[in-house]
PDB file of C-alpha atoms in Angstrom:
ATOM      1  CA  UNK U   1       0.000   0.000   0.000  1.00  0.00           C
ATOM      2  CA  UNK U   2       1.215   3.487  -0.899  1.00  0.00           C
ATOM      3  CA  UNK U   3       0.471   6.329   1.517  1.00  0.00           C
ATOM      4  CA  UNK U   4       0.901   9.924   0.384  1.00  0.00           C
ATOM      5  CA  UNK U   5       2.559  10.744   3.677  1.00  0.00           C
ATOM      6  CA  UNK U   6       3.023  14.507   3.497  1.00  0.00           C
ATOM      7  CA  UNK U   7       2.608  16.566   5.506  1.00  0.00           C
ATOM      8  CA  UNK U   8       1.770  14.172   8.366  1.00  0.00           C
ATOM      9  CA  UNK U   9       4.395  11.587   9.343  1.00  0.00           C
ATOM     10  CA  UNK U  10       1.799   9.876  11.542  1.00  0.00           C
ATOM     11  CA  UNK U  11      -0.193   8.450   8.615  1.00  0.00           C
ATOM     12  CA  UNK U  12       2.066   5.456   7.929  1.00  0.00           C
ATOM     13  CA  UNK U  13       2.275   4.428  11.619  1.00  0.00           C
ATOM     14  CA  UNK U  14      -1.523   4.750  11.888  1.00  0.00           C
ATOM     15  CA  UNK U  15      -1.997   2.486   8.872  1.00  0.00           C
ATOM     16  CA  UNK U  16       0.550   0.003  10.221  1.00  0.00           C
ATOM     17  CA  UNK U  17      -1.257  -0.186  13.568  1.00  0.00           C
ATOM     18  CA  UNK U  18      -4.597  -0.778  11.839  1.00  0.00           C
ATOM     19  CA  UNK U  19      -3.084  -3.597   9.776  1.00  0.00           C
ATOM     20  CA  UNK U  20      -1.431  -5.080  12.873  1.00  0.00           C
ATOM     21  CA  UNK U  21      -4.739  -5.085  14.731  1.00  0.00           C
ATOM     22  CA  UNK U  22      -6.291  -7.027  11.849  1.00  0.00           C
ATOM     23  CA  UNK U  23      -3.373  -9.449  11.585  1.00  0.00           C
ATOM     24  CA  UNK U  24      -2.502  -8.420   8.030  1.00  0.00           C
ATOM     25  CA  UNK U  25       0.554  -6.197   8.519  1.00  0.00           C
ATOM     26  CA  UNK U  26       3.402  -6.774   6.080  1.00  0.00           C
ATOM     27  CA  UNK U  27       6.202  -4.218   6.620  1.00  0.00           C
ATOM     28  CA  UNK U  28       7.599  -4.951   3.167  1.00  0.00           C
ATOM     29  CA  UNK U  29       4.433  -3.721   1.488  1.00  0.00           C
ATOM     30  CA  UNK U  30       3.632  -0.458   3.255  1.00  0.00           C
ATOM     31  CA  UNK U  31       5.233   2.653   1.780  1.00  0.00           C
ATOM     32  CA  UNK U  32       5.077   6.328   2.644  1.00  0.00           C
ATOM     33  CA  UNK U  33       5.668   8.188  -0.620  1.00  0.00           C
ATOM     34  CA  UNK U  34       8.347  10.850  -0.055  1.00  0.00           C
ATOM     35  CA  UNK U  35       9.398  11.262  -3.688  1.00  0.00           C
ATOM     36  CA  UNK U  36       8.216  14.877  -3.776  1.00  0.00           C
ATOM     37  CA  UNK U  37      11.000  15.878  -1.378  1.00  0.00           C
ATOM     38  CA  UNK U  38      13.602  14.541  -3.805  1.00  0.00           C
ATOM     39  CA  UNK U  39      11.920  16.317  -6.709  1.00  0.00           C
ATOM     40  CA  UNK U  40      11.975  19.620  -4.827  1.00  0.00           C
ATOM     41  CA  UNK U  41      15.516  19.211  -3.513  1.00  0.00           C
ATOM     42  CA  UNK U  42      16.759  18.399  -7.017  1.00  0.00           C
ATOM     43  CA  UNK U  43      14.846  21.255  -8.634  1.00  0.00           C
ATOM     44  CA  UNK U  44      16.027  23.840  -6.117  1.00  0.00           C
ATOM     45  CA  UNK U  45      19.697  22.846  -6.415  1.00  0.00           C
ATOM     46  CA  UNK U  46      19.423  22.996 -10.200  1.00  0.00           C
ATOM     47  CA  UNK U  47      18.199  26.584  -9.897  1.00  0.00           C
ATOM     48  CA  UNK U  48      21.193  27.486  -7.738  1.00  0.00           C
ATOM     49  CA  UNK U  49      23.755  25.687  -9.891  1.00  0.00           C
ATOM     50  CA  UNK U  50      22.170  26.301 -13.314  1.00  0.00           C
ATOM     51  CA  UNK U  51      21.926  22.611 -14.126  1.00  0.00           C
ATOM     52  CA  UNK U  52      19.206  20.467 -15.673  1.00  0.00           C
ATOM     53  CA  UNK U  53      16.919  19.261 -12.848  1.00  0.00           C
ATOM     54  CA  UNK U  54      16.416  16.018 -14.762  1.00  0.00           C
ATOM     55  CA  UNK U  55      20.094  15.261 -14.131  1.00  0.00           C
ATOM     56  CA  UNK U  56      19.917  15.947 -10.399  1.00  0.00           C
ATOM     57  CA  UNK U  57      18.949  13.359  -7.793  1.00  0.00           C
ATOM     58  CA  UNK U  58      19.490  14.736  -4.307  1.00  0.00           C
ATOM     59  CA  UNK U  59      19.213  12.156  -1.538  1.00  0.00           C
ATOM     60  CA  UNK U  60      16.580  13.102   1.046  1.00  0.00           C
ATOM     61  CA  UNK U  61      16.061  11.109   4.253  1.00  0.00           C
ATOM     62  CA  UNK U  62      13.988  11.274   7.430  1.00  0.00           C
ATOM     63  CA  UNK U  63      10.295  12.060   7.258  1.00  0.00           C
ATOM     64  CA  UNK U  64       7.984  14.005   5.000  1.00  0.00           C
ATOM     65  CA  UNK U  65       7.167  17.232   6.794  1.00  0.00           C
ATOM     66  CA  UNK U  66       9.056  20.290   7.976  1.00  0.00           C
ATOM     67  CA  UNK U  67      12.252  19.686   9.934  1.00  0.00           C
ATOM     68  CA  UNK U  68      12.014  15.914   9.453  1.00  0.00           C
ATOM     69  CA  UNK U  69      12.965  16.391   5.786  1.00  0.00           C
ATOM     70  CA  UNK U  70      16.766  16.125   5.551  1.00  0.00           C
ATOM     71  CA  UNK U  71      18.411  16.743   2.144  1.00  0.00           C
ATOM     72  CA  UNK U  72      21.925  15.320   1.917  1.00  0.00           C
ATOM     73  CA  UNK U  73      23.639  17.650  -0.532  1.00  0.00           C
ATOM     74  CA  UNK U  74      27.106  16.353   0.320  1.00  0.00           C
ATOM     75  CA  UNK U  75      26.277  12.943  -1.136  1.00  0.00           C
ATOM     76  CA  UNK U  76      25.710  14.587  -4.512  1.00  0.00           C
ATOM     77  CA  UNK U  77      28.955  16.530  -4.346  1.00  0.00           C
ATOM     78  CA  UNK U  78      27.406  19.894  -3.539  1.00  0.00           C
ATOM     79  CA  UNK U  79      28.264  22.239  -0.704  1.00  0.00           C
ATOM     80  CA  UNK U  80      26.355  25.370   0.230  1.00  0.00           C
ATOM     81  CA  UNK U  81      27.302  27.753   3.006  1.00  0.00           C
ATOM     82  CA  UNK U  82      25.696  30.373   5.212  1.00  0.00           C
ATOM     83  CA  UNK U  83      22.473  32.071   4.169  1.00  0.00           C
ATOM     84  CA  UNK U  84      22.368  30.274   0.815  1.00  0.00           C
ATOM     85  CA  UNK U  85      22.473  26.889   2.549  1.00  0.00           C
ATOM     86  CA  UNK U  86      19.888  27.890   5.145  1.00  0.00           C
ATOM     87  CA  UNK U  87      17.505  29.207   2.496  1.00  0.00           C
ATOM     88  CA  UNK U  88      17.900  26.032   0.435  1.00  0.00           C
ATOM     89  CA  UNK U  89      17.136  23.804   3.432  1.00  0.00           C
ATOM     90  CA  UNK U  90      14.105  25.931   4.311  1.00  0.00           C
ATOM     91  CA  UNK U  91      12.739  25.720   0.759  1.00  0.00           C
ATOM     92  CA  UNK U  92      13.120  21.940   0.659  1.00  0.00           C
ATOM     93  CA  UNK U  93      11.561  21.462   4.096  1.00  0.00           C
ATOM     94  CA  UNK U  94       8.740  23.963   3.661  1.00  0.00           C
ATOM     95  CA  UNK U  95       8.317  24.078  -0.123  1.00  0.00           C
ATOM     96  CA  UNK U  96       4.664  23.194   0.199  1.00  0.00           C
ATOM     97  CA  UNK U  97       4.036  26.437   2.069  1.00  0.00           C
ATOM     98  CA  UNK U  98       5.245  28.419  -0.957  1.00  0.00           C
ATOM     99  CA  UNK U  99       2.629  26.738  -3.117  1.00  0.00           C
ATOM    100  CA  UNK U 100      -0.171  27.356  -0.625  1.00  0.00           C
ATOM    101  CA  UNK U 101       0.805  31.029  -0.399  1.00  0.00           C
ATOM    102  CA  UNK U 102       1.044  31.339  -4.186  1.00  0.00           C
ATOM    103  CA  UNK U 103      -2.496  29.952  -4.458  1.00  0.00           C
ATOM    104  CA  UNK U 104      -3.744  32.332  -1.801  1.00  0.00           C
ATOM    105  CA  UNK U 105      -4.580  29.482   0.530  1.00  0.00           C
ATOM    106  CA  UNK U 106      -6.951  27.974  -2.030  1.00  0.00           C
ATOM    107  CA  UNK U 107      -4.893  24.883  -2.783  1.00  0.00           C
ATOM    108  CA  UNK U 108      -1.676  22.964  -2.306  1.00  0.00           C
ATOM    109  CA  UNK U 109       0.937  21.202  -4.429  1.00  0.00           C
ATOM    110  CA  UNK U 110      -1.546  18.818  -6.024  1.00  0.00           C
ATOM    111  CA  UNK U 111       0.086  18.369  -9.438  1.00  0.00           C
ATOM    112  CA  UNK U 112       3.635  17.884  -8.174  1.00  0.00           C
ATOM    113  CA  UNK U 113       2.404  15.460  -5.506  1.00  0.00           C
ATOM    114  CA  UNK U 114       0.492  13.515  -8.146  1.00  0.00           C
ATOM    115  CA  UNK U 115       3.603  13.367 -10.329  1.00  0.00           C
ATOM    116  CA  UNK U 116       5.739  12.196  -7.414  1.00  0.00           C
ATOM    117  CA  UNK U 117       3.199   9.539  -6.463  1.00  0.00           C
ATOM    118  CA  UNK U 118       3.003   8.333 -10.057  1.00  0.00           C
ATOM    119  CA  UNK U 119       6.786   8.126 -10.272  1.00  0.00           C
ATOM    120  CA  UNK U 120       6.967   5.954  -7.170  1.00  0.00           C
ATOM    121  CA  UNK U 121       4.089   3.750  -8.326  1.00  0.00           C
ATOM    122  CA  UNK U 122       5.809   3.268 -11.684  1.00  0.00           C
ATOM    123  CA  UNK U 123       9.046   2.232  -9.955  1.00  0.00           C
ATOM    124  CA  UNK U 124       7.142  -0.218  -7.765  1.00  0.00           C
ATOM    125  CA  UNK U 125       5.473  -1.758 -10.818  1.00  0.00           C
ATOM    126  CA  UNK U 126       8.833  -2.124 -12.568  1.00  0.00           C
ATOM    127  CA  UNK U 127      10.221  -3.931  -9.529  1.00  0.00           C
ATOM    128  CA  UNK U 128       7.129  -6.137  -9.293  1.00  0.00           C
ATOM    129  CA  UNK U 129       7.670  -7.153 -12.918  1.00  0.00           C
ATOM    130  CA  UNK U 130      11.204  -8.278 -12.177  1.00  0.00           C
ATOM    131  CA  UNK U 131      13.324  -5.246 -13.055  1.00  0.00           C
ATOM    132  CA  UNK U 132      16.452  -5.170 -10.901  1.00  0.00           C
ATOM    133  CA  UNK U 133      18.127  -2.314  -9.035  1.00  0.00           C
ATOM    134  CA  UNK U 134      14.995  -0.188  -8.709  1.00  0.00           C
ATOM    135  CA  UNK U 135      15.809   2.259  -5.907  1.00  0.00           C
ATOM    136  CA  UNK U 136      13.501   4.956  -4.546  1.00  0.00           C
ATOM    137  CA  UNK U 137      13.372   6.962  -1.314  1.00  0.00           C
ATOM    138  CA  UNK U 138      10.413   5.911   0.814  1.00  0.00           C
ATOM    139  CA  UNK U 139       9.164   6.074   4.405  1.00  0.00           C
ATOM    140  CA  UNK U 140       8.997   2.493   5.671  1.00  0.00           C
ATOM    141  CA  UNK U 141       9.262   0.247   8.717  1.00  0.00           C
ATOM    142  CA  UNK U 142      13.022   0.563   9.063  1.00  0.00           C
ATOM    143  CA  UNK U 143      15.750  -0.792  11.366  1.00  0.00           C
ATOM    144  CA  UNK U 144      18.033   2.213  10.857  1.00  0.00           C
ATOM    145  CA  UNK U 145      16.990   4.187  13.956  1.00  0.00           C
ATOM    146  CA  UNK U 146      14.637   1.740  15.663  1.00  0.00           C
ATOM    147  CA  UNK U 147      16.981   1.602  18.660  1.00  0.00           C
ATOM    148  CA  UNK U 148      16.329   5.338  19.124  1.00  0.00           C
ATOM    149  CA  UNK U 149      12.570   4.878  19.188  1.00  0.00           C
ATOM    150  CA  UNK U 150      12.106   5.711  15.505  1.00  0.00           C
ATOM    151  CA  UNK U 151      10.699   2.573  13.834  1.00  0.00           C
ATOM    152  CA  UNK U 152       9.761   4.317  10.576  1.00  0.00           C
ATOM    153  CA  UNK U 153      12.235   6.271   8.494  1.00  0.00           C
ATOM    154  CA  UNK U 154      12.664   7.411   4.898  1.00  0.00           C
ATOM    155  CA  UNK U 155      15.854   6.422   3.111  1.00  0.00           C
ATOM    156  CA  UNK U 156      16.861   4.862  -0.178  1.00  0.00           C
ATOM    157  CA  UNK U 157      15.148   1.498  -0.594  1.00  0.00           C
ATOM    158  CA  UNK U 158      15.692  -1.171  -3.222  1.00  0.00           C
ATOM    159  CA  UNK U 159      12.304  -2.375  -4.411  1.00  0.00           C
ATOM    160  CA  UNK U 160      11.630  -5.959  -5.421  1.00  0.00           C
ATOM    161  CA  UNK U 161       8.821  -8.266  -6.463  1.00  0.00           C
ATOM    162  CA  UNK U 162       7.709  -8.568  -2.829  1.00  0.00           C
ATOM    163  CA  UNK U 163       8.045  -4.888  -1.941  1.00  0.00           C
ATOM    164  CA  UNK U 164      10.959  -3.763   0.223  1.00  0.00           C
ATOM    165  CA  UNK U 165      14.041  -5.711  -0.816  1.00  0.00           C
ATOM    166  CA  UNK U 166      16.800  -3.717   0.889  1.00  0.00           C
ATOM    167  CA  UNK U 167      16.841  -0.661   3.137  1.00  0.00           C
ATOM    168  CA  UNK U 168      19.986   1.368   2.527  1.00  0.00           C
ATOM    169  CA  UNK U 169      21.836   3.114   5.363  1.00  0.00           C
ATOM    170  CA  UNK U 170      21.942   6.890   5.388  1.00  0.00           C
ATOM    171  CA  UNK U 171      25.651   6.951   4.597  1.00  0.00           C
ATOM    172  CA  UNK U 172      28.289   9.536   5.395  1.00  0.00           C
ATOM    173  CA  UNK U 173      27.034  12.902   6.653  1.00  0.00           C
ATOM    174  CA  UNK U 174      28.631  16.276   7.199  1.00  0.00           C
ATOM    175  CA  UNK U 175      28.498  17.770  10.689  1.00  0.00           C
ATOM    176  CA  UNK U 176      25.727  20.109   9.539  1.00  0.00           C
ATOM    177  CA  UNK U 177      23.687  17.243   8.076  1.00  0.00           C
ATOM    178  CA  UNK U 178      24.158  15.242  11.277  1.00  0.00           C
ATOM    179  CA  UNK U 179      22.652  18.166  13.168  1.00  0.00           C
ATOM    180  CA  UNK U 180      19.658  18.207  10.834  1.00  0.00           C
ATOM    181  CA  UNK U 181      19.254  14.458  11.304  1.00  0.00           C
ATOM    182  CA  UNK U 182      19.226  14.756  15.087  1.00  0.00           C
ATOM    183  CA  UNK U 183      16.419  17.322  14.936  1.00  0.00           C
ATOM    184  CA  UNK U 184      14.606  15.094  12.449  1.00  0.00           C
ATOM    185  CA  UNK U 185      14.772  12.023  14.689  1.00  0.00           C
ATOM    186  CA  UNK U 186      13.437  13.924  17.691  1.00  0.00           C
ATOM    187  CA  UNK U 187      10.441  15.255  15.756  1.00  0.00           C
ATOM    188  CA  UNK U 188       9.868  11.985  13.928  1.00  0.00           C
ATOM    189  CA  UNK U 189       9.751  10.026  17.177  1.00  0.00           C
ATOM    190  CA  UNK U 190       7.006  12.340  18.434  1.00  0.00           C
ATOM    191  CA  UNK U 191       5.062  12.104  15.152  1.00  0.00           C
ATOM    192  CA  UNK U 192       5.224   8.307  15.119  1.00  0.00           C
ATOM    193  CA  UNK U 193       4.211   7.954  18.753  1.00  0.00           C
ATOM    194  CA  UNK U 194       1.268  10.284  18.158  1.00  0.00           C
ATOM    195  CA  UNK U 195       0.092   8.178  15.212  1.00  0.00           C
ATOM    196  CA  UNK U 196       0.438   4.894  17.084  1.00  0.00           C
ATOM    197  CA  UNK U 197      -1.388   6.304  20.114  1.00  0.00           C
ATOM    198  CA  UNK U 198      -4.238   7.617  17.973  1.00  0.00           C
ATOM    199  CA  UNK U 199      -4.637   4.280  16.179  1.00  0.00           C
ATOM    200  CA  UNK U 200      -4.825   2.372  19.464  1.00  0.00           C
ATOM    201  CA  UNK U 201      -7.353   4.807  20.920  1.00  0.00           C
ATOM    202  CA  UNK U 202      -9.505   4.689  17.774  1.00  0.00           C
ATOM    203  CA  UNK U 203      -9.691   0.997  16.800  1.00  0.00           C
TER     204      UNK U 203
END
């Protein structure tokens, strides 16, 4: 099942708890779609560096709202500093707010979200049909930070015929990115706990 998980990180944990209560939970087949964050991160860096956004693929990990969205520029060979870096991070984390403001509060990023969802669904179908090395970022039941009370996390995931085939580690981070990740994990833990609590109180 694909969950359009922005801007509420609690939606995937809620769905997981519902499935668990019915005895049908399969962690390999529940995905929070976070592709839009990668699309935005790649587009915004292309604007700064005057490159083709189609050739950019910025790794984004964490969650799918606000400070839980962590773009890892260093893994794509880019380095921003000072105000430029801060503005870039803000745009990636709160890009949806720009759209809402541009529409005067009358709508959100519907088309880009639809495109991102379609891209992930297409990748999942390719993997289901046997294509190898299909990798997409997605918010899943993950072991990466489970020991810190964060059982769901978005990172690069290899997709296979049965869903999640391999969950990739976050990889090497700069000191700045590590700081972003620490904030992310704190917020994500709260979001997940809130979703799990709600699901248990509303069976």
